[in-house]
Coordinates of C-alpha atoms in Angstrom, one line a residue:
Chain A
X312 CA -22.7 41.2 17.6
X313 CA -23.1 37.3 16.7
X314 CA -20.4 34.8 17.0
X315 CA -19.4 34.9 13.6
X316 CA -19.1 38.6 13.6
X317 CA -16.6 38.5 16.7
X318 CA -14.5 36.1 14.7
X319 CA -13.9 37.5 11.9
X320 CA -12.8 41.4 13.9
X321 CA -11.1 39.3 16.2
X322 CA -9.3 37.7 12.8
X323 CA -9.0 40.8 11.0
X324 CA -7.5 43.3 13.7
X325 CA -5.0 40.1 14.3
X326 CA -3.9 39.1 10.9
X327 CA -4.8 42.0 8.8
X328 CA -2.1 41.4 6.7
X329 CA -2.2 37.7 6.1
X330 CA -6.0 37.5 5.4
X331 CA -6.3 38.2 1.6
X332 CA -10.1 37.7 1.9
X333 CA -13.3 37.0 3.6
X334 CA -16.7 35.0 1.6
X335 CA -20.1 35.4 2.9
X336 CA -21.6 35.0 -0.2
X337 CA -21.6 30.7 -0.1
X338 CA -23.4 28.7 2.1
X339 CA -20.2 28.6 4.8
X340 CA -18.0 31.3 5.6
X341 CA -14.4 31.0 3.8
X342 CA -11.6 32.9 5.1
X343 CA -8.6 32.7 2.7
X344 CA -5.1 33.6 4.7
X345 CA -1.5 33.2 3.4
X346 CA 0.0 30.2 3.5
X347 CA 2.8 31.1 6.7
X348 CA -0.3 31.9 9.1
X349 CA -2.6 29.3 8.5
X350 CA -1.7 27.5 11.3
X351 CA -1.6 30.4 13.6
X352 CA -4.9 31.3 12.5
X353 CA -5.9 27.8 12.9
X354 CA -4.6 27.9 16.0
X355 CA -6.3 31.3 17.4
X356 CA -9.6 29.8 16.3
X357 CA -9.1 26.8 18.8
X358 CA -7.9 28.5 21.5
X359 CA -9.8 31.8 21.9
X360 CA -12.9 30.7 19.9
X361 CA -13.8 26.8 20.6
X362 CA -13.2 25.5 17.5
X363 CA -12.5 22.2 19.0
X364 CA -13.3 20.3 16.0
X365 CA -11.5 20.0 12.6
X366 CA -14.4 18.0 10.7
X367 CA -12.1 18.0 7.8
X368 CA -8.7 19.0 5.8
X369 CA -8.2 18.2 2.5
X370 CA -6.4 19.8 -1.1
X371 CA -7.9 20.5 -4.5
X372 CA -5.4 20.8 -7.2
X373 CA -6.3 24.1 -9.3
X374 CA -3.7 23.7 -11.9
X375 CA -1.9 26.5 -11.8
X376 CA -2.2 26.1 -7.3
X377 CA -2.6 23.9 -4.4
X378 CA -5.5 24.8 -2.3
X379 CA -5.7 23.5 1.3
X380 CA -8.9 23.6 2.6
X381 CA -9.9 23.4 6.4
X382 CA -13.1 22.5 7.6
X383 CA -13.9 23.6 11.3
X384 CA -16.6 23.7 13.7
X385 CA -17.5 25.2 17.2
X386 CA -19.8 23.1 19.0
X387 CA -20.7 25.5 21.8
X388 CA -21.5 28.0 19.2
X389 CA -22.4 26.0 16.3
X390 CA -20.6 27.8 13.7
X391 CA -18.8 25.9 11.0
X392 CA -15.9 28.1 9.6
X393 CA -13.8 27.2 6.2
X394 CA -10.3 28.3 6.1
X395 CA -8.5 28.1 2.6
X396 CA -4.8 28.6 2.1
X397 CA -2.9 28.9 -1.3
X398 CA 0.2 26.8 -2.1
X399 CA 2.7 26.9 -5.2
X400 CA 2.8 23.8 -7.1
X401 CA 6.7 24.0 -7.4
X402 CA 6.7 24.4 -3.6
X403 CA 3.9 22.8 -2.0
X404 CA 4.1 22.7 1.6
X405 CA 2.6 24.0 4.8
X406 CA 2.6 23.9 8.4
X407 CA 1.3 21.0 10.1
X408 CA -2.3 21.6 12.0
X409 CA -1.1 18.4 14.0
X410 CA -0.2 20.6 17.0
X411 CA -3.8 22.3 16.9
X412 CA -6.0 19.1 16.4
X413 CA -5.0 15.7 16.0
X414 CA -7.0 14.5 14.1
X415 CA -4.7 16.6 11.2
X416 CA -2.4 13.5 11.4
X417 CA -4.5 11.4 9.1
X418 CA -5.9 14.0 7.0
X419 CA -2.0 15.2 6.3
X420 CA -1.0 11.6 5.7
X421 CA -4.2 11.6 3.2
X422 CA -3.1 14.8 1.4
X423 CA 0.8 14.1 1.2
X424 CA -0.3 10.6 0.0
X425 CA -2.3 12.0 -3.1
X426 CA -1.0 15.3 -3.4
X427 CA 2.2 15.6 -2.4
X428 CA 1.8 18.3 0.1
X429 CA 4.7 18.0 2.7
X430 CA 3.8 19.2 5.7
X431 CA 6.5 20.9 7.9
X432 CA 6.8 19.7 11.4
X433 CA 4.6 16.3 11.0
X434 CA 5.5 13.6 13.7
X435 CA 4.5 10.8 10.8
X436 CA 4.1 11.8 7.3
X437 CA 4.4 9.3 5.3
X438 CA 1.3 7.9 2.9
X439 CA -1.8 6.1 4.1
X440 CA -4.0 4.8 1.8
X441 CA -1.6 3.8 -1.9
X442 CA 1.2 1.1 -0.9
X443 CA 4.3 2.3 0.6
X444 CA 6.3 1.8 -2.7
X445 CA 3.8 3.4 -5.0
X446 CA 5.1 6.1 -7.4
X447 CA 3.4 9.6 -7.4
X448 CA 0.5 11.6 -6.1
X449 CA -2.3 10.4 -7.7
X450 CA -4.5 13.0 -7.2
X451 CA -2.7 15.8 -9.0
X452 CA -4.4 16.9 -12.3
X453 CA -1.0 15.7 -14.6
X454 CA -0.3 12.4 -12.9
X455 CA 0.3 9.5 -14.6
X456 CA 0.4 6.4 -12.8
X457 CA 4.1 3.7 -13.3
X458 CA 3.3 1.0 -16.3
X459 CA 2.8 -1.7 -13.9
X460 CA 3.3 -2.8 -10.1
X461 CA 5.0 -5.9 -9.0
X462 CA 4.1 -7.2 -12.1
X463 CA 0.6 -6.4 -12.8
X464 CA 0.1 -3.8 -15.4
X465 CA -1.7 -1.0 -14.2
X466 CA -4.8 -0.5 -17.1
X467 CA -6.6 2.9 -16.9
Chain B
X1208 CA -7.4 -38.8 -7.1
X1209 CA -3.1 -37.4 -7.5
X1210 CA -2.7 -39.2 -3.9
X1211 CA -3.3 -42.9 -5.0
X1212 CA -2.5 -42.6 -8.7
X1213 CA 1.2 -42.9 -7.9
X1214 CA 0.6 -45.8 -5.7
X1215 CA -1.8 -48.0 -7.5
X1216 CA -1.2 -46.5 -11.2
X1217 CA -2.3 -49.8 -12.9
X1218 CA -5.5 -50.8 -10.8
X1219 CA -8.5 -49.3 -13.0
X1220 CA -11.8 -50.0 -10.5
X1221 CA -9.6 -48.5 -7.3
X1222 CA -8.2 -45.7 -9.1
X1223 CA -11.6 -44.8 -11.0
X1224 CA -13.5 -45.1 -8.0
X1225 CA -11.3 -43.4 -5.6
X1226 CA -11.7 -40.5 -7.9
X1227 CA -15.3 -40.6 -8.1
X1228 CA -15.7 -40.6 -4.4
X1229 CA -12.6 -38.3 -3.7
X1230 CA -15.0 -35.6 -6.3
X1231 CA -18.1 -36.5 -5.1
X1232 CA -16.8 -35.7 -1.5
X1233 CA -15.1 -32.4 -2.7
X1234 CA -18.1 -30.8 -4.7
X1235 CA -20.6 -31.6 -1.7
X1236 CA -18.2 -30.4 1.3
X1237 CA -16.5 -27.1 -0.2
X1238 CA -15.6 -25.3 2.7
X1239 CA -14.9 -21.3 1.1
X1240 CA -12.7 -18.7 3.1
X1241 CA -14.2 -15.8 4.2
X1242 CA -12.8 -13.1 2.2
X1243 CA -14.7 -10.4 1.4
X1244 CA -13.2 -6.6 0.5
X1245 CA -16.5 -4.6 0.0
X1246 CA -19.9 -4.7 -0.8
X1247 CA -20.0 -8.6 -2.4
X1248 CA -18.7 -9.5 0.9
X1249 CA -22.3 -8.7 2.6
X1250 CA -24.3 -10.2 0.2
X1251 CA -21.7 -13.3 0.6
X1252 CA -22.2 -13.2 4.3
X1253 CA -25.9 -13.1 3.6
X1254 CA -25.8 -16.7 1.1
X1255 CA -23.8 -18.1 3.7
X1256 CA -26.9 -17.0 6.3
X1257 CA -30.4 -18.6 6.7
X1258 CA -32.4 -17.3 4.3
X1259 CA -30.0 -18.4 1.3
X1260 CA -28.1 -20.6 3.2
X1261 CA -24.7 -22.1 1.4
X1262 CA -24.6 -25.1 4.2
X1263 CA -26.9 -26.7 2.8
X1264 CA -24.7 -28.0 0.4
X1265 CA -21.8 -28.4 2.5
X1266 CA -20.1 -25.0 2.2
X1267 CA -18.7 -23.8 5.9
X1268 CA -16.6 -20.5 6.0
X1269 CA -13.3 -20.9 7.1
X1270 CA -11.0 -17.8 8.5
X1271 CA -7.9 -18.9 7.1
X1272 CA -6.6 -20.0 3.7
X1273 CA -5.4 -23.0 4.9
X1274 CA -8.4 -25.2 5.4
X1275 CA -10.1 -23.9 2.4
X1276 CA -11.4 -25.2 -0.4
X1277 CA -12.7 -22.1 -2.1
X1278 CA -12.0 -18.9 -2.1
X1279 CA -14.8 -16.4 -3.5
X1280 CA -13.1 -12.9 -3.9
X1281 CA -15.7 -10.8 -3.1
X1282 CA -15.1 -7.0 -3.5
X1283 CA -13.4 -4.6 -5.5
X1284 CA -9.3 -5.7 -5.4
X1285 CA -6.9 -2.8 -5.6
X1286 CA -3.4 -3.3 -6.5
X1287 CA -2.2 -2.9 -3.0
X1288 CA -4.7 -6.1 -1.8
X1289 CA -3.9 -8.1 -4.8
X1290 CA -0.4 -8.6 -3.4
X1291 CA -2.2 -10.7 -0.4
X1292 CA -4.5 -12.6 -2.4
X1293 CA -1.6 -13.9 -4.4
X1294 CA -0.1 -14.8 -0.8
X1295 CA -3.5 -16.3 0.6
X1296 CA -4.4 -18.2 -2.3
X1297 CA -1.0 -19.7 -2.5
X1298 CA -1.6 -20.5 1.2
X1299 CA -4.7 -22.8 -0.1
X1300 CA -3.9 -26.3 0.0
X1301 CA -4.5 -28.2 -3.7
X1302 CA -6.7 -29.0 -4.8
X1303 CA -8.4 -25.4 -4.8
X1304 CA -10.7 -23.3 -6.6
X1305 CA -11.8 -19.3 -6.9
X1306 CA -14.7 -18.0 -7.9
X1307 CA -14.7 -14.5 -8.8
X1308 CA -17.9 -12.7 -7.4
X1309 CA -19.2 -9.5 -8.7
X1310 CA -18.2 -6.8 -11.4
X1311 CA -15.3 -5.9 -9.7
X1312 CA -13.4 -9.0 -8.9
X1313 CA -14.3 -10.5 -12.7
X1314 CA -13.1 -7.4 -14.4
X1315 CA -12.5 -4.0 -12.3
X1316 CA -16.6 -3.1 -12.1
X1317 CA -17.2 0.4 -11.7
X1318 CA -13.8 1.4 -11.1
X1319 CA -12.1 -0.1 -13.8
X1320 CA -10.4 3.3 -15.0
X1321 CA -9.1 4.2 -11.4
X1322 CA -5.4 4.2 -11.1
X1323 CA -5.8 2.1 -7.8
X1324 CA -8.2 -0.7 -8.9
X1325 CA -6.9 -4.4 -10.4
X1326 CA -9.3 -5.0 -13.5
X1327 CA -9.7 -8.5 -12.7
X1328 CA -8.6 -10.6 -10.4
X1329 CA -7.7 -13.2 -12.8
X1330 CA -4.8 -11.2 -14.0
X1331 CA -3.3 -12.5 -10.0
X1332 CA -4.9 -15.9 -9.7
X1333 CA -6.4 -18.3 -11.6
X1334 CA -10.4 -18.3 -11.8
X1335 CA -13.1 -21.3 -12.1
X1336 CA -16.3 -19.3 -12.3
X1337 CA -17.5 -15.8 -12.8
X1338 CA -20.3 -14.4 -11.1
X1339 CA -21.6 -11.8 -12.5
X1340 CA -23.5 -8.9 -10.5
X1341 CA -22.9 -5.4 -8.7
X1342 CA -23.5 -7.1 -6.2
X1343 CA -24.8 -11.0 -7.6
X1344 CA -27.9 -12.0 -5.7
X1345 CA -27.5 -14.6 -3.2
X1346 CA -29.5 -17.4 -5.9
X1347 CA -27.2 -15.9 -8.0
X1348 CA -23.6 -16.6 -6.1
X1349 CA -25.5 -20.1 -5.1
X1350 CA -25.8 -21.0 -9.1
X1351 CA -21.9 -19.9 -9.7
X1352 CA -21.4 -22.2 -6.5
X1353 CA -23.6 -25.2 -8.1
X1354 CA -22.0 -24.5 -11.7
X1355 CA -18.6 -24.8 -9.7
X1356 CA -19.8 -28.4 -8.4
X1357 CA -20.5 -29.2 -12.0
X1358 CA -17.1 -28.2 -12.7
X1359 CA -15.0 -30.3 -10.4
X1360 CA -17.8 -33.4 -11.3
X1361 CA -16.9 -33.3 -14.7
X1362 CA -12.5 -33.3 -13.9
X1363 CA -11.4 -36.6 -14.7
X1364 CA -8.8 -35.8 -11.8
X1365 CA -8.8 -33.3 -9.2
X1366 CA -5.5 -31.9 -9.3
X1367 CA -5.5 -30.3 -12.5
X1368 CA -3.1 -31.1 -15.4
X1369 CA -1.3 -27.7 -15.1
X1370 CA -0.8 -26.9 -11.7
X1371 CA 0.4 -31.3 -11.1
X1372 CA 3.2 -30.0 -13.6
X1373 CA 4.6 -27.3 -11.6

């Protein structure tokens, strides 16, 4: 049985419930789990399977949902992994992966900054790359950015 | 020159050729600050280098606002930076100029429709010369520089009218 094969039993016979689906079609393998047990599956995949590297996190607004999307890889076993996790826009908000990697701090700051994703237990969220005073989450598909800040008008 | 008008305002040969030499010495000793955001801050590095070379006519970098002349703004300016380059050109001592390197400094560049970009930085601070270019060759920012030097040759004073009234 290959790596990747004793993942995804190992995920399955854990989380049968919370794992809504599993894609081998694309060129990566996407799990897609619920949005409570993300970070225990996240978790798992660090300790029992050497995922010690989250290359990245990041969001994609579908309109009608949030998607988080998790990028991981085992370097002993060279297997990249992607883990996808719906969120409600009314209600967007997650676990924090900060506990499992820490590199997650950033990547959180990142997606609260431009999305608007809180993430529960965070030691820092607050945004990273738009001015501390800036209105919004620009990244969102219905954002509109303020008239003008501190004076200059903001032209799109 | 503002310094010696108030003292010898009647005099015309002093006056006349204080200014001359007071211009004369500005134009061939501009000494720029080294502020660079993005990619026009390399190729401004690289004029300031060997090959292009911008001592040659007298222009040093400087790290700090305060002993500058010039200030190129080189590199995209977002409305977060913009704040600080209202602060550091207000740190420049008069008299002072700007030159506005590159698409993005004159008028927002490639990223004029983002909701994070300035679309000009003369909508902050007040600009002598454009140089055009994503990013302006090095002869290219050297001509803007020269065309600047033509500039403060041809002001009859060097503090100019508006700013003396403020």
């Amino acid at each position: 049985m290959t790596f990747l094969e004793r993942v995804l039993e190992r995920i399955t016979e854990r989380f049968s419930e919370d794992l809504v689906a599993v894609d081998r079609g694309g060129q990566l393998p996407v799990l897609l789990v619920t949005r409570e047990r993300a970070v225990d599956v996240l978790s798992l995949l660090r300790r029992e399977f050497d995922f010690e590297s989250l290359m990245s996190e990041t969001a994609a607004d579908k309109t009608d949902r949030i998607v988080m999307i998790y990028h991981i890889y085992s370097t002993p076993n060279r297997q990249k992994l992607v883990l996808k996790a719906d969120l409600p826009r009314e209600n967007p908000e997650i676990g924090t992966a900060e506990g499992v990697w820490r590199a997650a701090n950033w990547y959180e700051r990142e997606i609260y900054d431009l999305f608007g994703v809180t993430f529960i237990g965070h030691s820092d969220l607050h945004r990273i790359l738009n001015p501390p005073d800036w209105e919004g989450h620009p990244l969102l598909k219905d954002y509109q950015p303020a008239e003008e800040y501190h004076g200059m008008e903001i032209e799109r | 020159m503002g310094l010696l008008e108030n003292r010898l305002p009647e005099h015309p040969i002093l006056t006349k050729m204080d200014s001359l030499t007071l211009r004369w010495g500005l134009r061939s000793s501009l000494w720029y600050m080294l502020f660079a955001t993005a990619c026009c801050g390399i190729e401004l590095m690289q004029t300031g280098m060997s090959r292009y070379d911008l001592d040659r006519f007298g222009m040093l970098p400087r790290a700090t606002p305060r002993q500058s002349d010039l200030m190129i703004v080189a590199g995209t300016i977002t409305y977060k930076m913009a704040l600080r380059v209202r602060r550091l050109y207000e740190q420049m001592p008069e008299p002072k100029y700007v030159i506005s390197m590159g698409s993005c400094a004159n008028s927002g560049g490639g990223f004029i429709h983002s909701y994070s970009v300035l679309n000009g930085i003369d909508k902050v601070i007040p600009v002598d010369v454009y140089v055009p270019g994503c990013p302006p060759r090095p002869e290219a920012l050297i001509e803007g520089c020269l065309k600047l030097m033509e500039k403060i040759k041809g002001q009859p004073r060097l503090i100019k009218a508006e700013e003396a009234s403020r």
